[in-house]
XYZ file of C-alpha atoms in Angstrom:
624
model
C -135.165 -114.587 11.910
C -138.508 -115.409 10.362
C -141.754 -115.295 11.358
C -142.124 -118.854 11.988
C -138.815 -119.220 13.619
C -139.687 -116.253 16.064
C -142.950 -118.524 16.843
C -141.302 -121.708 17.540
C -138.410 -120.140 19.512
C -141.185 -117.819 21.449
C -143.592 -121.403 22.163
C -140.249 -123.498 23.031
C -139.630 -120.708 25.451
C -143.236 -120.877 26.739
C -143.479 -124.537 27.456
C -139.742 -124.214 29.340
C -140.599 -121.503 31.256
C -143.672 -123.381 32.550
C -142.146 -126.783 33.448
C -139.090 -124.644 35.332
C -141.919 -122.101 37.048
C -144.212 -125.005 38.243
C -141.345 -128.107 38.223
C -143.858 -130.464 36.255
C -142.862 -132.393 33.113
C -145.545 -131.715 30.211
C -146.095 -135.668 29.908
C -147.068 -135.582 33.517
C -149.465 -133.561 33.007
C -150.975 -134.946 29.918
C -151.179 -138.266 31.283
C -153.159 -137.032 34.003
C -155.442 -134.451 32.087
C -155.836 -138.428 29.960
C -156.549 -140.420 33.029
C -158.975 -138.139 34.245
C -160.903 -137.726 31.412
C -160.952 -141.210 30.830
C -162.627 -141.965 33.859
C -165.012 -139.277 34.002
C -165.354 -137.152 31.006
C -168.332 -138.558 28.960
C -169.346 -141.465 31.629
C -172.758 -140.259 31.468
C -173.477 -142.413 28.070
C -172.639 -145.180 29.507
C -176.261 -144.969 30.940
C -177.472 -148.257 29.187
C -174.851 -150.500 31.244
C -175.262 -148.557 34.096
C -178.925 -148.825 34.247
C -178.808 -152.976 33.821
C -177.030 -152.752 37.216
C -179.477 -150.364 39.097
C -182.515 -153.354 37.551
C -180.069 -155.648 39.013
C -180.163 -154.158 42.390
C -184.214 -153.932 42.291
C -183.743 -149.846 42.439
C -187.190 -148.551 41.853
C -189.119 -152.086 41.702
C -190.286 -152.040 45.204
C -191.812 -148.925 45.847
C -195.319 -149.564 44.604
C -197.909 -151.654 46.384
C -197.202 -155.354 45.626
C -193.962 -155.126 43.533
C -192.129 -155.785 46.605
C -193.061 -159.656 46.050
C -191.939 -159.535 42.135
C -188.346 -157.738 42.963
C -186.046 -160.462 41.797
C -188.368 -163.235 41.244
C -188.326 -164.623 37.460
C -191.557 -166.403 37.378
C -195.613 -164.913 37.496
C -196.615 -165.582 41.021
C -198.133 -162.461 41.279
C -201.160 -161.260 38.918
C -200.046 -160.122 34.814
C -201.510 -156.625 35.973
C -199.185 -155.906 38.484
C -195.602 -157.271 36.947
C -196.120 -155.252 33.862
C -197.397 -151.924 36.609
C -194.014 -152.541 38.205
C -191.824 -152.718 35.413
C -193.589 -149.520 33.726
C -192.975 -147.872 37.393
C -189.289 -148.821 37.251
C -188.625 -147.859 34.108
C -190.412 -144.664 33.854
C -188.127 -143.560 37.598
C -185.041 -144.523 35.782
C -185.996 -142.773 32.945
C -186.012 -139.831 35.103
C -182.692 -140.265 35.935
C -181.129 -140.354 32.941
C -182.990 -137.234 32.082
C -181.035 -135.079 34.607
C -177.920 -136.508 33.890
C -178.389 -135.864 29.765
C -178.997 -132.280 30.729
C -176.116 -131.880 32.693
C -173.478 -133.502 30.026
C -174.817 -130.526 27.618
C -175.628 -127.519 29.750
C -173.191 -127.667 32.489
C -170.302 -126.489 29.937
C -171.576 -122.853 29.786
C -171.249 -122.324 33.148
C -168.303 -124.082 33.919
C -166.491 -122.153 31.498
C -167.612 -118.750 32.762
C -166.152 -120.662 36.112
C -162.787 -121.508 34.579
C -162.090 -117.986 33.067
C -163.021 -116.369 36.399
C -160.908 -118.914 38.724
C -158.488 -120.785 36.934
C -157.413 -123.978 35.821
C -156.529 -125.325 39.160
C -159.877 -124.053 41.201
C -162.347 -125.531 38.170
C -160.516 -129.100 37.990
C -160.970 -129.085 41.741
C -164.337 -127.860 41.778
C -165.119 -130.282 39.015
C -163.700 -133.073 40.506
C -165.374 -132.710 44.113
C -168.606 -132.317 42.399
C -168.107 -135.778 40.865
C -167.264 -137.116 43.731
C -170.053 -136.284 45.731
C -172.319 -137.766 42.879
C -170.599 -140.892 42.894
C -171.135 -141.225 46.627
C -174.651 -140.651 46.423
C -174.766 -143.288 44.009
C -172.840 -145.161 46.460
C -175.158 -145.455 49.514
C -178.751 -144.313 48.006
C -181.558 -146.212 48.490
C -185.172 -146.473 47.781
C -185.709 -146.312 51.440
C -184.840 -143.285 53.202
C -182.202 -141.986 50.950
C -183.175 -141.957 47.359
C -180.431 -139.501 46.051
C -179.776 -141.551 42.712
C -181.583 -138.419 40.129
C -179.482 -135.852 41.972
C -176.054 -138.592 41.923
C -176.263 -139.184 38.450
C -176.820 -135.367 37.340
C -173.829 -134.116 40.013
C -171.436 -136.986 37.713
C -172.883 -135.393 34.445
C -172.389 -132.228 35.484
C -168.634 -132.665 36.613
C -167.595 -134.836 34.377
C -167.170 -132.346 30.922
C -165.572 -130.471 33.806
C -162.797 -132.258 33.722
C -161.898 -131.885 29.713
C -162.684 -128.225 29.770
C -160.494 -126.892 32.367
C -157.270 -129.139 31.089
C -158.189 -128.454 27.035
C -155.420 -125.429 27.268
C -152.699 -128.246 28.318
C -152.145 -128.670 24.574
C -150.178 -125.237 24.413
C -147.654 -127.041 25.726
C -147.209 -128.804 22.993
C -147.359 -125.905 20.169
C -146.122 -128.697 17.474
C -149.023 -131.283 18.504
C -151.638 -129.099 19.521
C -154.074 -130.802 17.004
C -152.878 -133.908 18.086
C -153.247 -133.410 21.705
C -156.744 -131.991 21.365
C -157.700 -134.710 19.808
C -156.787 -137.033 22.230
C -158.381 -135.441 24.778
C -161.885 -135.199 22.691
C -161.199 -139.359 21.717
C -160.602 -139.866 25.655
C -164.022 -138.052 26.359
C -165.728 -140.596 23.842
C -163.984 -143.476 25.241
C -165.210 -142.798 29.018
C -168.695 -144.850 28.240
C -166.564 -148.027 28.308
C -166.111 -147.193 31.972
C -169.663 -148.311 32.907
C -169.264 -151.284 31.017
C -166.539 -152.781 32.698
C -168.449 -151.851 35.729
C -171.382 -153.412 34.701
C -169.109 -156.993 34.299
C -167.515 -156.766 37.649
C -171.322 -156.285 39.172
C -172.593 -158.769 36.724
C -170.124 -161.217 37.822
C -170.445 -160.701 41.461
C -166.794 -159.589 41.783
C -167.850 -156.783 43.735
C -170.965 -155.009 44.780
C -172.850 -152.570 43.603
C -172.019 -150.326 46.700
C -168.391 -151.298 46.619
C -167.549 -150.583 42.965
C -169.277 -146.817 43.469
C -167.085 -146.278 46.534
C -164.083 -146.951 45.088
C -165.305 -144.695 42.009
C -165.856 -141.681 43.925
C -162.398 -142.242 46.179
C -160.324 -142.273 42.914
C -162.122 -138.868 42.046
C -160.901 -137.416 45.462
C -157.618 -138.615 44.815
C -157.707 -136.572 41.425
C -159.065 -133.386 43.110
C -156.282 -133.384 45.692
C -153.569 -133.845 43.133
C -155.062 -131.387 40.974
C -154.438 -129.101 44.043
C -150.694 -129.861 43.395
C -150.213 -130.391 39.713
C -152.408 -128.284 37.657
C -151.236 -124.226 37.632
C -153.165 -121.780 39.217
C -154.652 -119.494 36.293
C -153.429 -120.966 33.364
C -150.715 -123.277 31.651
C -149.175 -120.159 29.787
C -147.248 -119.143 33.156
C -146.358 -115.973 33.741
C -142.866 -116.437 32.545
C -144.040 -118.413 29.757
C -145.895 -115.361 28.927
C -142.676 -113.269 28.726
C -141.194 -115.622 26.143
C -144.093 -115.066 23.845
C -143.058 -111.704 23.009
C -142.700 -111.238 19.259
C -139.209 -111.624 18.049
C -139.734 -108.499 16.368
C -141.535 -106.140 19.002
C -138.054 -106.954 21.104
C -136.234 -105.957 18.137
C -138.061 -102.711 17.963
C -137.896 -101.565 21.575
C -134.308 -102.705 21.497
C -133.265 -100.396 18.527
C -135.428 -97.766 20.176
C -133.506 -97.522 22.917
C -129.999 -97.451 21.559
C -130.893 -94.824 18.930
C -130.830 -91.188 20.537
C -133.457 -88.531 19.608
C -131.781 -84.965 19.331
C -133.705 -82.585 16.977
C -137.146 -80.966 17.028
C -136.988 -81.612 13.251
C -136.633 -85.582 14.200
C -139.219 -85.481 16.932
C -142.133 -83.676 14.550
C -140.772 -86.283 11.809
C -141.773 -89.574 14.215
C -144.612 -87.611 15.387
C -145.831 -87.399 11.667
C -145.127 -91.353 10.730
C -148.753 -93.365 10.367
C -149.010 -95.650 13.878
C -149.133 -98.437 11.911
C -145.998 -98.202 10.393
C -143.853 -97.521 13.746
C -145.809 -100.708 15.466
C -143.991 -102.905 12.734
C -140.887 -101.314 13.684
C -140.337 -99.443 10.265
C -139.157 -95.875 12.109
C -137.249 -93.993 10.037
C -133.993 -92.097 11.619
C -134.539 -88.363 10.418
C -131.457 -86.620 10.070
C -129.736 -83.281 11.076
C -128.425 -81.867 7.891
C -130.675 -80.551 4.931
C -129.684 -83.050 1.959
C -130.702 -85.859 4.099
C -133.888 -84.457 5.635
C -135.264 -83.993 1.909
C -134.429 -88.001 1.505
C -135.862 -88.662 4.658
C -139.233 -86.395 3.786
C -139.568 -88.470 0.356
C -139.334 -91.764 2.254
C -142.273 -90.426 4.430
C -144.179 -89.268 1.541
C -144.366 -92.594 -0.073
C -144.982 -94.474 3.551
C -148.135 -91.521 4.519
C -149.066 -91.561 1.221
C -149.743 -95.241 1.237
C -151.883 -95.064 4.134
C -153.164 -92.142 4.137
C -154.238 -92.323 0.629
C -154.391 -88.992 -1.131
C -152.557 -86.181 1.366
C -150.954 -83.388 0.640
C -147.893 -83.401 2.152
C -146.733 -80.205 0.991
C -149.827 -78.461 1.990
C -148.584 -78.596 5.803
C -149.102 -81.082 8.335
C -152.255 -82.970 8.375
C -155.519 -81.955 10.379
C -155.390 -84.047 13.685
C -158.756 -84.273 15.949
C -158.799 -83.948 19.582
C -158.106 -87.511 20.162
C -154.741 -87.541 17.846
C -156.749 -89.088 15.213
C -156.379 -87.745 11.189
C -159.263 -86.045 10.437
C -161.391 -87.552 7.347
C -160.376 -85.688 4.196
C -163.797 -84.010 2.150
C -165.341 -86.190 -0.643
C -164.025 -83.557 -3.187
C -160.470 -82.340 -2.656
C -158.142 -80.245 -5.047
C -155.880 -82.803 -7.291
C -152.105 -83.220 -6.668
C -149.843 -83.504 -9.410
C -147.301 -85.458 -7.474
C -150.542 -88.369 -6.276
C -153.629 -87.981 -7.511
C -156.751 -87.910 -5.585
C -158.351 -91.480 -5.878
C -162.173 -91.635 -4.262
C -162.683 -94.714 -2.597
C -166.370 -95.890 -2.150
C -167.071 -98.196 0.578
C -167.566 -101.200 -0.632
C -166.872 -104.753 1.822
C -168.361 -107.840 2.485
C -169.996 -108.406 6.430
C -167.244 -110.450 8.011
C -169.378 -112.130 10.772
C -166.357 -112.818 12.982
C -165.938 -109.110 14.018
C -169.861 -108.899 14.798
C -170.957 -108.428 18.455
C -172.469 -111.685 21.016
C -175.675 -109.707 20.259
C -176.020 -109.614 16.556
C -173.582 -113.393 16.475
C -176.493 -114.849 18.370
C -179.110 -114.483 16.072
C -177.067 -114.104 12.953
C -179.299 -116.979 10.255
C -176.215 -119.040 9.816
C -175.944 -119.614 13.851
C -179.638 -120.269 14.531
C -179.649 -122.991 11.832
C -176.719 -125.251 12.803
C -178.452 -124.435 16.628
C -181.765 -126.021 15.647
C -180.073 -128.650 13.389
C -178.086 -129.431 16.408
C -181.372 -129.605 18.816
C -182.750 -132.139 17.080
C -180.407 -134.238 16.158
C -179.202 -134.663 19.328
C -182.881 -135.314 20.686
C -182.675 -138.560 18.756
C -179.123 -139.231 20.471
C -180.420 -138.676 23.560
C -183.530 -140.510 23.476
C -182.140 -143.805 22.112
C -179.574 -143.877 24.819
C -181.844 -143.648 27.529
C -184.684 -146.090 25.803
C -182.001 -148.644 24.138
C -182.694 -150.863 27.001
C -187.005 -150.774 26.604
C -186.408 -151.007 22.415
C -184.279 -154.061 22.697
C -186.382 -156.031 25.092
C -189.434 -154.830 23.203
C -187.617 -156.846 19.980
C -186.273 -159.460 21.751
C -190.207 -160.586 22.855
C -191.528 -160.003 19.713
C -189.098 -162.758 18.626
C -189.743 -165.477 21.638
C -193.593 -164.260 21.187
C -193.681 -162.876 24.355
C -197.010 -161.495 25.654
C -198.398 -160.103 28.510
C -200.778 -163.471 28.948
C -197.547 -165.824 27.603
C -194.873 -165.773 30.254
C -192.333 -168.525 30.917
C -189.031 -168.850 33.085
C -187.168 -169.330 29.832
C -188.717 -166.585 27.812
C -187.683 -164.816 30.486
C -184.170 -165.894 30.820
C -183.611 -165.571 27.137
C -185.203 -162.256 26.484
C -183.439 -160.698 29.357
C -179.740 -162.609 27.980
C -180.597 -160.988 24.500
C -181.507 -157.547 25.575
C -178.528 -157.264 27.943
C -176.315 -158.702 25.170
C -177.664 -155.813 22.983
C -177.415 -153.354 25.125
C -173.843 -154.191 25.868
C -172.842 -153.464 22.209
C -174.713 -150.835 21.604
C -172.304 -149.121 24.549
C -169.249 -150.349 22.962
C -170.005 -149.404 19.314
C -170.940 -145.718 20.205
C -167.658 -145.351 22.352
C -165.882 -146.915 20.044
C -166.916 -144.671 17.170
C -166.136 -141.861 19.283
C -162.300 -142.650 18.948
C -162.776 -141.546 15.197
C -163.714 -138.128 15.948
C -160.060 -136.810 14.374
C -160.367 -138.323 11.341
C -164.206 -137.099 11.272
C -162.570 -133.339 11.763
C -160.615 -134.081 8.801
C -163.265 -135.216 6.896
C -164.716 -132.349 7.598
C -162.393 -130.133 6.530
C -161.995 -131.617 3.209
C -165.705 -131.993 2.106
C -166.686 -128.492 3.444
C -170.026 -127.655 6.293
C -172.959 -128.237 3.876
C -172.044 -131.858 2.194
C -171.072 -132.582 6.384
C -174.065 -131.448 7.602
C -175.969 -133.430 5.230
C -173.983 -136.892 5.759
C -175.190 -136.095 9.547
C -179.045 -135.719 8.634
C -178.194 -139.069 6.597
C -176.530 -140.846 9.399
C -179.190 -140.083 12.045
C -182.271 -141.089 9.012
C -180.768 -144.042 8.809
C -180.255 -145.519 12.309
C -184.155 -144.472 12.770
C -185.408 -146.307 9.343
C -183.552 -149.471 10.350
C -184.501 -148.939 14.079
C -188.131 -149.560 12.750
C -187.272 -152.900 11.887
C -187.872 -155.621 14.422
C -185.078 -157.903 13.470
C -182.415 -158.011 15.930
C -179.367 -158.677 14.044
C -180.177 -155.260 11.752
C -179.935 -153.267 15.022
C -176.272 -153.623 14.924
C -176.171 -151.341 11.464
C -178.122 -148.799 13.716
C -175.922 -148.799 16.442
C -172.972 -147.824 13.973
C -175.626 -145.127 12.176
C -175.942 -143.342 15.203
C -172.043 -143.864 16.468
C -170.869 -142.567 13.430
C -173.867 -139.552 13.490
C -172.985 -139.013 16.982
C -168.992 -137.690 16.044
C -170.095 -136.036 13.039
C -172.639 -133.778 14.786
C -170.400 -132.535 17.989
C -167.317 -132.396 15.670
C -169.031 -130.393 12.697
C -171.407 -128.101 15.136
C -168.266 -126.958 17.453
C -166.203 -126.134 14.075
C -168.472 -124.678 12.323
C -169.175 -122.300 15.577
C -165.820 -121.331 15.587
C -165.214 -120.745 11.583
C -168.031 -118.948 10.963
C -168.117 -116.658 13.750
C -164.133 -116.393 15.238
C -163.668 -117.475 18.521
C -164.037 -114.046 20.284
C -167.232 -115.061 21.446
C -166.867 -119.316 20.976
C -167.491 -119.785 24.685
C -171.016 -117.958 25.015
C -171.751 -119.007 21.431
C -171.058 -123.348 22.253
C -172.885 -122.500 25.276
C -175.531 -121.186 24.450
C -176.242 -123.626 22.020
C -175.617 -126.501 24.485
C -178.139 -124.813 26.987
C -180.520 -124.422 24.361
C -180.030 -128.532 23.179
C -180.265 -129.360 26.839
C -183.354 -127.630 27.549
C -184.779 -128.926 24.280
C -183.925 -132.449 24.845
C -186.542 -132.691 27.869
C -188.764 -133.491 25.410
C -187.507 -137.152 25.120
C -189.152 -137.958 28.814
C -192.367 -137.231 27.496
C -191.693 -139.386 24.557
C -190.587 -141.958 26.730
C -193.403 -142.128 29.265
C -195.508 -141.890 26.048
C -194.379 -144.958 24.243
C -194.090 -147.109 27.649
C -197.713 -145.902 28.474
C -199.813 -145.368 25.678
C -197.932 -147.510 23.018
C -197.497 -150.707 25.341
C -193.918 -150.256 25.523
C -193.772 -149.687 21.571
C -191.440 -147.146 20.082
C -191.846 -147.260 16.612
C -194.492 -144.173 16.538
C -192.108 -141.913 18.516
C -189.065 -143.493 15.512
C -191.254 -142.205 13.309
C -191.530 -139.125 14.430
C -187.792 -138.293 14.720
C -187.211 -140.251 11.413
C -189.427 -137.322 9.939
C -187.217 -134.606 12.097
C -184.155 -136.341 10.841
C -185.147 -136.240 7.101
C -186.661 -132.568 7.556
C -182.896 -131.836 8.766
C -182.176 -132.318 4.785
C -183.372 -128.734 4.572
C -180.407 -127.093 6.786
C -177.386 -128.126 4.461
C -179.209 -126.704 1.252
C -180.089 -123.419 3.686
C -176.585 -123.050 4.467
C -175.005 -123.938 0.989
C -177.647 -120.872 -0.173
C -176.038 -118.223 2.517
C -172.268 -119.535 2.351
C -172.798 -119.295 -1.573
C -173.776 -115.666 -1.272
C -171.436 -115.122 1.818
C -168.595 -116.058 -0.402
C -170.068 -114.140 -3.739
C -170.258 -110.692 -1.677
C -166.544 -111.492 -0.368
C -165.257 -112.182 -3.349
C -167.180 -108.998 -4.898
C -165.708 -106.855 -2.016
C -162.142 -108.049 -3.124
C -162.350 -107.714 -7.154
C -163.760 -103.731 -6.142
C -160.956 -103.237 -3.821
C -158.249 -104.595 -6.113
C -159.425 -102.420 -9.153
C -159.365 -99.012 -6.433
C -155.797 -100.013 -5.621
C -155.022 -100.946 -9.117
C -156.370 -98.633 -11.297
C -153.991 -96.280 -13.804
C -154.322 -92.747 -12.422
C -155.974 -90.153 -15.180
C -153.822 -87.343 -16.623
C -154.629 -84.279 -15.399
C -154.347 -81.043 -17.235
C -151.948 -83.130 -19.965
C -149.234 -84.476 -17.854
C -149.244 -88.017 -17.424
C -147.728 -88.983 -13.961
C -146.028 -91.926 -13.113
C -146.315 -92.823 -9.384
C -142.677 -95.215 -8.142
C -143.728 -98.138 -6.096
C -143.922 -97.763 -2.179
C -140.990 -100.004 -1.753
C -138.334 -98.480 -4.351
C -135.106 -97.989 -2.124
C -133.775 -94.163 -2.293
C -130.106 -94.643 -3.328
C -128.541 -92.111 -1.324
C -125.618 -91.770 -3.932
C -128.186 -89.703 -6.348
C -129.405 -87.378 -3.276
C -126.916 -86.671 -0.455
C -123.484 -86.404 -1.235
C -121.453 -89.113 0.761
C -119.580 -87.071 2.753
C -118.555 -86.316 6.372
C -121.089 -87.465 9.301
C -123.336 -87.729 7.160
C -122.744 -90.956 5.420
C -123.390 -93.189 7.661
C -126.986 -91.064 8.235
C -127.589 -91.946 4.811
C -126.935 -95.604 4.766
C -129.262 -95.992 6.962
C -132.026 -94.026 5.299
């Protein structure tokens, strides 16, 4: 049976061993790992619809002295001073808001996977689900009264919400032929959860329901998916312990199976296994030693070729190697007497770092990781701070065009400003969910053009959506929406593989999270440069644009930075490879005359030419 036979059978097993153990088709449980993440995944950037409903409901208007009057009202009744103190109030609190809930969306996944590979997959989708709920319900019945619980809502949804794709990611082992596939479902479902505020935002818009209503409801279908979680999902894992049984290699059954039915006798035979290199007898290449003295000197060849290859240079005949105390060989002496049946051959050390096998320690602040980490920091600042300010940018364009000003207000500039801007922000919602669908392809894409050329497109992506953002005609803004869409799935799909290429996925879990912490925590700087443009700048962002158009062009650096290192990376490989192939390679010298020929490692001994087929012995023979 081959190897991939052996896998297929050994995964077929898996996946039936799990639906008969826990009595759950695999579709079930896809569909529900899909519905959940649907729903509540990546919700949190559907902030910009979101926050038109929470200005619909006057959250945050009526706090200050005299904006009570203005909540709601569409024409100046009140002095110029204190409508444009009241709107600055509103959205600076808002602002806020969305501030908590962008941190949680990024640093919430370290901890909830050192949750999930403590508890399970069952206790973190429960967890993760509750947690949800309880910030939907705070959404729910909050108030600027006596219960203003809508910062602490909104980051409780953020922070559950990735949740709910981490702890069901491992559902696509059930599906060892579409495990690519699956995955990227689940990562396209995670994208697509920012239409959910959207349609919410129509049903408020269009007084189908209210605003406490629709958030209700919300959190009541996340109970509904913590209790059945309770039921559905497994406790630890979807490998199950059965399931775990059938992944046994073909071969290690083979080996402890032929084991057992052969029968040990000798001394000779036991001191002959004893002798075999580890590595050999954990393929399952033991060789049966024999009791008569024509086929021990076979058998003793064949174990001369297998130690010798190895080993390197031993002496078999010399007596039985030096072992330490631990059972290990002992390291033979730079300079040892040469055998005329193998020559010595010095091997110099000689090997390229391979950063995969590197501890968290020396992974964490190895020059390849801290680059895509700070290109990933500020990239994502840009992300983060047009999603929260789309709604302030647009408006601030949409009065430039009606020649809006503080001392020109009308009912219909009004109207249509508002119209535009919600119109704007609308699509700006759709277009970056919508290019979230593509992140498959993007991994592809990916794949084919290599890290540096990807991480480059990125910069590009992200320089363009802030030089057009600088331009105050509307209609260009949908180019920028696309710019950043497209930016957006390059960046998480390019940062997360190149985490896991470069540096193995022994420590991908602390490695992703750390970087997300570290995004998170740098990403507060976009309330600053939000209170800073509403305040200072008159509600202008073009000076803060400018500033991350300069970060996003500086980003240029990072792909030319890594093509440098993966050049060299690959160069000492590559050098590490040519040395070892000439050590293995080489013609052996002559020594003292004789030229000696060394038989490959994997010439058969015919037994015809060294045991005479006779008696009990024959069949001893065939099998040596």
């Amino acid at each position: 049976m081959s190897e991939k036979e052996s896998s297929e059978k050994a995964t077929s097993g898996c996946r039936r061993a799990f639906c008969r153990e826990f009595a759950v088709n695999r579709y079930v449980l896809l569909s529900a790992c899909v519905l959940q993440i649907a729903l509540y995944g990546g919700v949190i950037y559907g902030w910009p619809s979101l926050s038109l409903m929470l200005r619909r409901e006057g959250v945050y208007r009526e706090l200050p002295a005299g904006c009570n009057a203005l909540n709601g009202s569409s024409t100046a009744n009140s002095t110029d001073i204190d409508l444009e103190y009241c709107e600055t109030y509103q959205d600076l609190r808002l602002g806020q808001v969305y501030t908590a809930g962008s941190w949680a969306v990024l640093g919430s996944r370290f901890f909830i996977g050192l949750f999930l590979d403590h508890f399970g997959v069952r206790s973190s989708n429960v967890a993760c689900a509750v947690t949800t709920a309880a910030g939907a319900f705070m959404l729910a019945f909050s108030n600027t009264h006596n219960f203003d619980a809508y910062l602490p809502g909104f980051f409780l949804v953020g922070f559950g919400g990735p949740g709910l794709l981490m702890s069901v990611q491992g559902v696509s082992v059930l599906f060892p032929t579409r495990r690519s596939t699956v995955l990227s479902i689940l990562s396209g479902m995670f994208s697509a959860s920012a239409f959910v505020f959207v349609a919410l935002n129509s049903l408020h818009n269009a007084q189908y329901l209210s605003y406490e209503t629709i958030f209700t409801i919300y959190g009541c279908i996340t109970v509904a998916i913590a209790l059945y979680s309770a039921f559905l999902f497994p406790p630890r894992s979807f490998v199950a312990q059965k399931a775990k049984e059938a992944v046994a290699p073909a071969e290690e059954k083979e080996m402890v199976k032929s084991a057992g039915s052969s029968s040990i006798g000798t001394s000779m035979e036991a001191s002959r296994a004893q002798s075999i290199d580890t590595a050999e007898r954990s393929r399952g290449k033991v060789l049966h030693a024999m009791t008569s003295i024509s086929t021990a000197a076979a058998a003793a060849k064949v174990q001369k070729e297998v130690a010798d290859k190895d080993l390197g240079s031993v002496n078999l005949e010399a007596g039985p190697t030096p072992m330490t105390r631990r059972g290990r060989p002992k390291r033979l002496a730079k300079r040892q007497p040469h055998n005329l049946s193998r020559p010595t051959m010095h091997v110099e050390e000689h090997h390229a770092e391979d950063i995969t096998l590197l501890p968290f320690k020396k992974q964490i602040v190895h020059r390849l990781y801290l680059l895509a980490t700070v290109f990933f920091c500020f990239l994502i600042l840009t992300l983060q701070f047009f999603v929260g300010s789309i709604r302030e940018q647009m408006q601030f364009k949409a009065e430039l065009l009606f020649g809006q000003t503080p001392h020109n207000v009308s009912v219909s500039v009004i109207a249509n400003v508002s119209a535009i801007t919600n119109s704007y922000v609308t699509s700006c919602n759709l277009i970056l969910a919508g290019t979230g669908l593509l992140t498959p392809a993007i991994g592809i894409i990916i794949d084919k053009i290599g890290f540096p050329i990807a991480f480059s497109i990125i910069a590009a992506f992200f320089a363009l959506h802030n030089g057009i953002n600088l331009i105050t005609v509307l209609e260009a803004q949908y180019a920028s929406f696309f710019a950043l869409g497209f930016g957006r799935s390059f960046l998480y799909a390019g940062y997360f593989s190149f985490v896991g290429i470069m540096f193995g996925f022994r420590n991908f879990g602390k490695l992703a999270g750390t970087g997300l912490i570290v995004s998170a925590t740098f990403s507060l700087i976009q309330y600053p440069l939000y209170s800073l443009s509403l305040g200072l700048a008159n509600g202008d962002f073009q000076y803060v644009t400018y500033i991350l158009l300069a970060c996003s062009l500086a980003m240029q650096a990072v792909p030319i930075s890594l093509r440098v290192l993966l050049r060299k990376k690959r160069e000492a490989e590559e050098e590490a490879k040519a040395h070892q192939r000439s050590q293995t390679t080489s013609v052996c010298e002559p020594h003292d005359g004789v030229e000696v020929e060394l038989a490959p490692i994997h010439e058969e001994v015919e037994p015809s030419s060294v045991i005479p087929q006779t008696g009990g012995d024959r069949g001893a023979s065939e099998r040596v």
